[in-house]
mmCIF file of C-alpha atoms in Angstrom:
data_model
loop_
_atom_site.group_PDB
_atom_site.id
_atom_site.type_symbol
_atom_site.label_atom_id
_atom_site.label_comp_id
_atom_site.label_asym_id
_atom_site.label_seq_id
_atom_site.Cartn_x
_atom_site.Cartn_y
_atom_site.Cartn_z
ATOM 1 C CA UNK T 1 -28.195 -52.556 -15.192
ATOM 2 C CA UNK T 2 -28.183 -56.034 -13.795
ATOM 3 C CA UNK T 3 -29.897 -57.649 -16.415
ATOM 4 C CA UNK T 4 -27.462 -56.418 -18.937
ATOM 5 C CA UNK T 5 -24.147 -57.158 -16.449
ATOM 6 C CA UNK T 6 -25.518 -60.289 -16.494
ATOM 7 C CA UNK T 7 -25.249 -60.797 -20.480
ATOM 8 C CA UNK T 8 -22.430 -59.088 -21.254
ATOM 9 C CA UNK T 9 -20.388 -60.076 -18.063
ATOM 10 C CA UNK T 10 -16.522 -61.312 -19.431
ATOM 11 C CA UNK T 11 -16.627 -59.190 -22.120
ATOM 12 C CA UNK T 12 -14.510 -55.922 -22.849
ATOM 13 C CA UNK T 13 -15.696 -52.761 -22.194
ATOM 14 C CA UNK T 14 -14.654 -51.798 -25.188
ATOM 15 C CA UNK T 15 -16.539 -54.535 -27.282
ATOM 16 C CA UNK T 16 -19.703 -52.848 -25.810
ATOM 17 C CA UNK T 17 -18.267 -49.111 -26.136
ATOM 18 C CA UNK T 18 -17.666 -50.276 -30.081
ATOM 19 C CA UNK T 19 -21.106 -51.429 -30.611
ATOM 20 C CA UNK T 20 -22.674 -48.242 -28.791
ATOM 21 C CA UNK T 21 -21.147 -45.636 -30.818
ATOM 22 C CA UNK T 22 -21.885 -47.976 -33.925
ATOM 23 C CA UNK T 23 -25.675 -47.811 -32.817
ATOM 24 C CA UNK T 24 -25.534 -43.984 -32.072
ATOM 25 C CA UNK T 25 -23.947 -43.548 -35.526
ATOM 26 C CA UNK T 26 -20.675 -41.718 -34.021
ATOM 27 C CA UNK T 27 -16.968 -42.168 -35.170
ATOM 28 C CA UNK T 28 -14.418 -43.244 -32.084
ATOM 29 C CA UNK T 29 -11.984 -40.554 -33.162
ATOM 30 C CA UNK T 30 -14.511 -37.836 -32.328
ATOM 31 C CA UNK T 31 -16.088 -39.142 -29.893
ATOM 32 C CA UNK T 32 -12.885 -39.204 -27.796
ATOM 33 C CA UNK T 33 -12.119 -35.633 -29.283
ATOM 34 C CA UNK T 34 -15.483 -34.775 -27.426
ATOM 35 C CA UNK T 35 -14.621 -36.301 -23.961
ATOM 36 C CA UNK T 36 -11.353 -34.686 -24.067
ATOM 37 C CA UNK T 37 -9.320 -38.217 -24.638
ATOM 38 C CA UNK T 38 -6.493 -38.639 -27.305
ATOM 39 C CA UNK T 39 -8.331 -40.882 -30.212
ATOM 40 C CA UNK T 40 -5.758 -43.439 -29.774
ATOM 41 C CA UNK T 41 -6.533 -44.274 -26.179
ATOM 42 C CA UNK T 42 -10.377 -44.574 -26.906
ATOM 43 C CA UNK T 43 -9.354 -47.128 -30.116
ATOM 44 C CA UNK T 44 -6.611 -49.130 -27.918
ATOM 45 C CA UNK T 45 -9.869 -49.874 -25.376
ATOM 46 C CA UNK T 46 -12.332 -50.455 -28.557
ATOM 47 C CA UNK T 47 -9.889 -53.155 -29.930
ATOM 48 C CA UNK T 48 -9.190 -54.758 -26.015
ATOM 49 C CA UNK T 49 -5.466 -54.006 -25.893
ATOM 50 C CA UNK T 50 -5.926 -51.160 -22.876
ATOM 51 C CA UNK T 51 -8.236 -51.684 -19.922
ATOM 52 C CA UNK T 52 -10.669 -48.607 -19.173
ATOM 53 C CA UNK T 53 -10.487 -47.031 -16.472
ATOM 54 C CA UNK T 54 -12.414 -44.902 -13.813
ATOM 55 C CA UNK T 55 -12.364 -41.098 -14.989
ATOM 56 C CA UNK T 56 -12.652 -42.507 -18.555
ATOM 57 C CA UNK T 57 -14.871 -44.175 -17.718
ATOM 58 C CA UNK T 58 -17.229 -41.849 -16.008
ATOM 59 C CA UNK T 59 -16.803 -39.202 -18.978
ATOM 60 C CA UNK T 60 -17.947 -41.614 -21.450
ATOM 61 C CA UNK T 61 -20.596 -42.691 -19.507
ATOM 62 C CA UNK T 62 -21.967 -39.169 -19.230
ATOM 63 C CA UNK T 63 -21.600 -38.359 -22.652
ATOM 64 C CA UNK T 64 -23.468 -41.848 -23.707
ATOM 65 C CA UNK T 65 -26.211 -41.501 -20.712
ATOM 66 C CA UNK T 66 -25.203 -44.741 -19.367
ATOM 67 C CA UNK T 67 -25.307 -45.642 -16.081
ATOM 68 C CA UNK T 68 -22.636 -44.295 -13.580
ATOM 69 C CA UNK T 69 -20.363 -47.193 -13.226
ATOM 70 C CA UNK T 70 -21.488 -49.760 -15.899
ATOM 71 C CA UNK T 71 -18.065 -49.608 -17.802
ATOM 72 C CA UNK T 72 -15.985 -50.112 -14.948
ATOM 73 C CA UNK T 73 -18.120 -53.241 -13.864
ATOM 74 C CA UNK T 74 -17.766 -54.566 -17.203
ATOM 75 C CA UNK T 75 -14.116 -53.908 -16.966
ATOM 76 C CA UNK T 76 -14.230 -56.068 -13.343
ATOM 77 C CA UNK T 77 -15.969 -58.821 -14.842
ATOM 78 C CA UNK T 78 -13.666 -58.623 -17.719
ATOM 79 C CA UNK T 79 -10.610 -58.960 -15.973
ATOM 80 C CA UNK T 80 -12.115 -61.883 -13.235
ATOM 81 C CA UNK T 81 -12.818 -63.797 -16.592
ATOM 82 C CA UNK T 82 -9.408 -63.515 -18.052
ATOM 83 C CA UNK T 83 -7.671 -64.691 -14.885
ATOM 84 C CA UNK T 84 -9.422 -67.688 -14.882
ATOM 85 C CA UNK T 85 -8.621 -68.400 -18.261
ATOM 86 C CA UNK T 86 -4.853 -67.809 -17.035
ATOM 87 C CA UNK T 87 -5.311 -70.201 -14.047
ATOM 88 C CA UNK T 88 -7.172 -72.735 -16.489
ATOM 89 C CA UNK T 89 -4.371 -72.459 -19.281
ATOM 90 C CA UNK T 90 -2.535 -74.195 -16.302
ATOM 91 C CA UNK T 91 -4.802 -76.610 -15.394
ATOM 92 C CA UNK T 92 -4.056 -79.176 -17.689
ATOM 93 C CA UNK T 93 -4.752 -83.008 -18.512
ATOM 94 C CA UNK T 94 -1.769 -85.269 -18.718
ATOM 95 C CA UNK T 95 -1.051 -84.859 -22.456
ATOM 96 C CA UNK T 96 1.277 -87.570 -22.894
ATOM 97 C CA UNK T 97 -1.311 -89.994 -22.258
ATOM 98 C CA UNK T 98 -2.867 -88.672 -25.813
ATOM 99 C CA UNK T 99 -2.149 -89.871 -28.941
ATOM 100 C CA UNK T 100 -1.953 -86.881 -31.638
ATOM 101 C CA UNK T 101 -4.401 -88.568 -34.012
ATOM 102 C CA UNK T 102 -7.074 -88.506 -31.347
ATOM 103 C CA UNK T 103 -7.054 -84.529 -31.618
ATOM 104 C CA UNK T 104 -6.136 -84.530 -35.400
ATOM 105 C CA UNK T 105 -7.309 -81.062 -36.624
ATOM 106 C CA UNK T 106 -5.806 -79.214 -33.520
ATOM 107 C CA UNK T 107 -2.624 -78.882 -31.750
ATOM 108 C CA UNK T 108 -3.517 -80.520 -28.511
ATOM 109 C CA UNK T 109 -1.191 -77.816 -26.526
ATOM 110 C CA UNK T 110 -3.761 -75.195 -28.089
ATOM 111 C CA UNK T 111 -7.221 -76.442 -26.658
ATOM 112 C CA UNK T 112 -8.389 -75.004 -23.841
ATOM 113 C CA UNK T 113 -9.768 -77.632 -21.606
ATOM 114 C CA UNK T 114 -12.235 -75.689 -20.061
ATOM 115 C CA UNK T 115 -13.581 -73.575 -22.445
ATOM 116 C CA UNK T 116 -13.691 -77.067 -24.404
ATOM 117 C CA UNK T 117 -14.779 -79.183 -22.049
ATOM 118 C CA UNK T 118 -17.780 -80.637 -24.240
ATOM 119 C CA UNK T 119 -15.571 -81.110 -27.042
ATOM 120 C CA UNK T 120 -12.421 -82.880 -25.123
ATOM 121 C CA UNK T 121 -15.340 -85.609 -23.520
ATOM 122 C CA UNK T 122 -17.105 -86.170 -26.422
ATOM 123 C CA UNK T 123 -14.025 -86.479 -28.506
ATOM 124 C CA UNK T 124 -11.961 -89.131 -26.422
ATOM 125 C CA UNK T 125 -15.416 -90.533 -25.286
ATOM 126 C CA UNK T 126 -16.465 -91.239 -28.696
ATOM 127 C CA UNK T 127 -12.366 -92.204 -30.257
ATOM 128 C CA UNK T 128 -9.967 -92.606 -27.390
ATOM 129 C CA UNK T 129 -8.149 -95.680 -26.209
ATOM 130 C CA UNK T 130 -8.450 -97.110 -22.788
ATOM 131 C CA UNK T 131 -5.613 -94.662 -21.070
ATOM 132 C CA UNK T 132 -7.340 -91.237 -22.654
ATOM 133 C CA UNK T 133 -10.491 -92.119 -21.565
ATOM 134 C CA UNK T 134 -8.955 -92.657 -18.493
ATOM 135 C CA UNK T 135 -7.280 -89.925 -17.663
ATOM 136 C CA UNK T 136 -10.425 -87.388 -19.293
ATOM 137 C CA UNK T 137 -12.535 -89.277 -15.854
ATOM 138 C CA UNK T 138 -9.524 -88.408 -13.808
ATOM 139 C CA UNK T 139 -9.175 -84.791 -15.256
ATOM 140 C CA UNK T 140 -12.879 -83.819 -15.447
ATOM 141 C CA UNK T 141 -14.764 -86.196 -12.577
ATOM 142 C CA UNK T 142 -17.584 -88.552 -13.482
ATOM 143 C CA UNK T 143 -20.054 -85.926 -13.028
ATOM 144 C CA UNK T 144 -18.824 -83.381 -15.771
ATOM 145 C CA UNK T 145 -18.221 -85.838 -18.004
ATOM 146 C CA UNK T 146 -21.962 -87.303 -17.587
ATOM 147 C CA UNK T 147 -23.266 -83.690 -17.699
ATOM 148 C CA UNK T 148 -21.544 -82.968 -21.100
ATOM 149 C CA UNK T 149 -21.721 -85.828 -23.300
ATOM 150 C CA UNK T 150 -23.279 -85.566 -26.102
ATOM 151 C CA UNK T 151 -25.485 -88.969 -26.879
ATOM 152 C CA UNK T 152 -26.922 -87.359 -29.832
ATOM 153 C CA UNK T 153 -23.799 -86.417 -31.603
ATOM 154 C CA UNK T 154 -22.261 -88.427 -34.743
ATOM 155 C CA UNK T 155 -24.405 -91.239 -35.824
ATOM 156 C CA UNK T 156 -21.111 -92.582 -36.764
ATOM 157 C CA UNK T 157 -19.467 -93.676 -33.448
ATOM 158 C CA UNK T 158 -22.812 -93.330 -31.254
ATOM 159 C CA UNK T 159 -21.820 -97.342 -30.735
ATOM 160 C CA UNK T 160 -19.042 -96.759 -29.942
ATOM 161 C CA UNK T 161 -19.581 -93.766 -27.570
ATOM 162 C CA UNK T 162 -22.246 -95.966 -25.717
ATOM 163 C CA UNK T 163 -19.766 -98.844 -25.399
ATOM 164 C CA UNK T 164 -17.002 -96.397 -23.534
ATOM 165 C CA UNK T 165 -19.768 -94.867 -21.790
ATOM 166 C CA UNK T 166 -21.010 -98.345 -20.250
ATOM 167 C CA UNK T 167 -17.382 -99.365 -19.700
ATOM 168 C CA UNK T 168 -16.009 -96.777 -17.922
ATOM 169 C CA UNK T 169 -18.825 -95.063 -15.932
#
């Protein structure tokens, strides 16, 4: 079970619970029928707008053969990994020291800096003015920004990329 926590950790139990019955060839609506569970409960989990929980859980597990507990550890791991995202949503850079054009084919109240952390360096690394790439070193630390720039990205503004990079770090 630990080897598969491991790769499917953060994602909803009912992702995996979709792709299962898919595999096994069985419909949601009577599978739930089978466990005793109203079909709508067993779809709200499948599409991620209800948790699981523990005797669902169990019964499904039973019925499936899978390991006593492994939906309600995926659940745990689900729900760790969306409050993070919460706590990063509020961990933001200083936007105002961003021009728009420097994020032109997003809104740059929609990127999540964390998730996106590759993309945000490389970006103001490679097109930013003085102040952005100032406040991306404040925001991430030298270290994360070293660790996720790409040197081998567009040909286009590699010079330019190198130039930042040996100005500011």
């Amino acid at each position: 079970m630990n080897r598969m926590i491991e790769i499917l950790k953060g994602l909803h139990p009912g992702l995996f619970l979709q792709r299962e019955l898919g595999n096994r060839k069985l419909k949601s609506g009577q599978f739930a029928e089978s466990i005793g569970e109203h079909p709508q409960t067993l779809s709200a989990i499948i599409r991620g707008r209800r948790s699981m929980n523990t005797p669902l859980s169990l019964r499904i597990e039973q019925a499936l053969g899978l390991e006593e507990g492994f939906l309600m550890t995926l659940q745990v791991y689900y729900d760790i990994a969306e409050e993070k995202r919460k706590q990063s949503a509020n961990h933001l850079p200083d936007l105002t020291k961003f021009r728009s054009t420097i994020f032109w084919d997003t809104k740059i109240e929609n990127i999540d800096f964390t998730a996106h952390s590759r993309y945000v360096i490389n970006r103001v690394f490679e097109r930013g003015n003085e102040e952005e790439i100032k406040e991306i070193i404040r925001f991430y630390g030298r270290d994360t920004i070293l660790k996720n720039l790409n040197r081998n990205g567009n040909p286009l503004m590699r010079h330019q990329l190198e130039a930042n990079i040996e100005k500011y770090l």
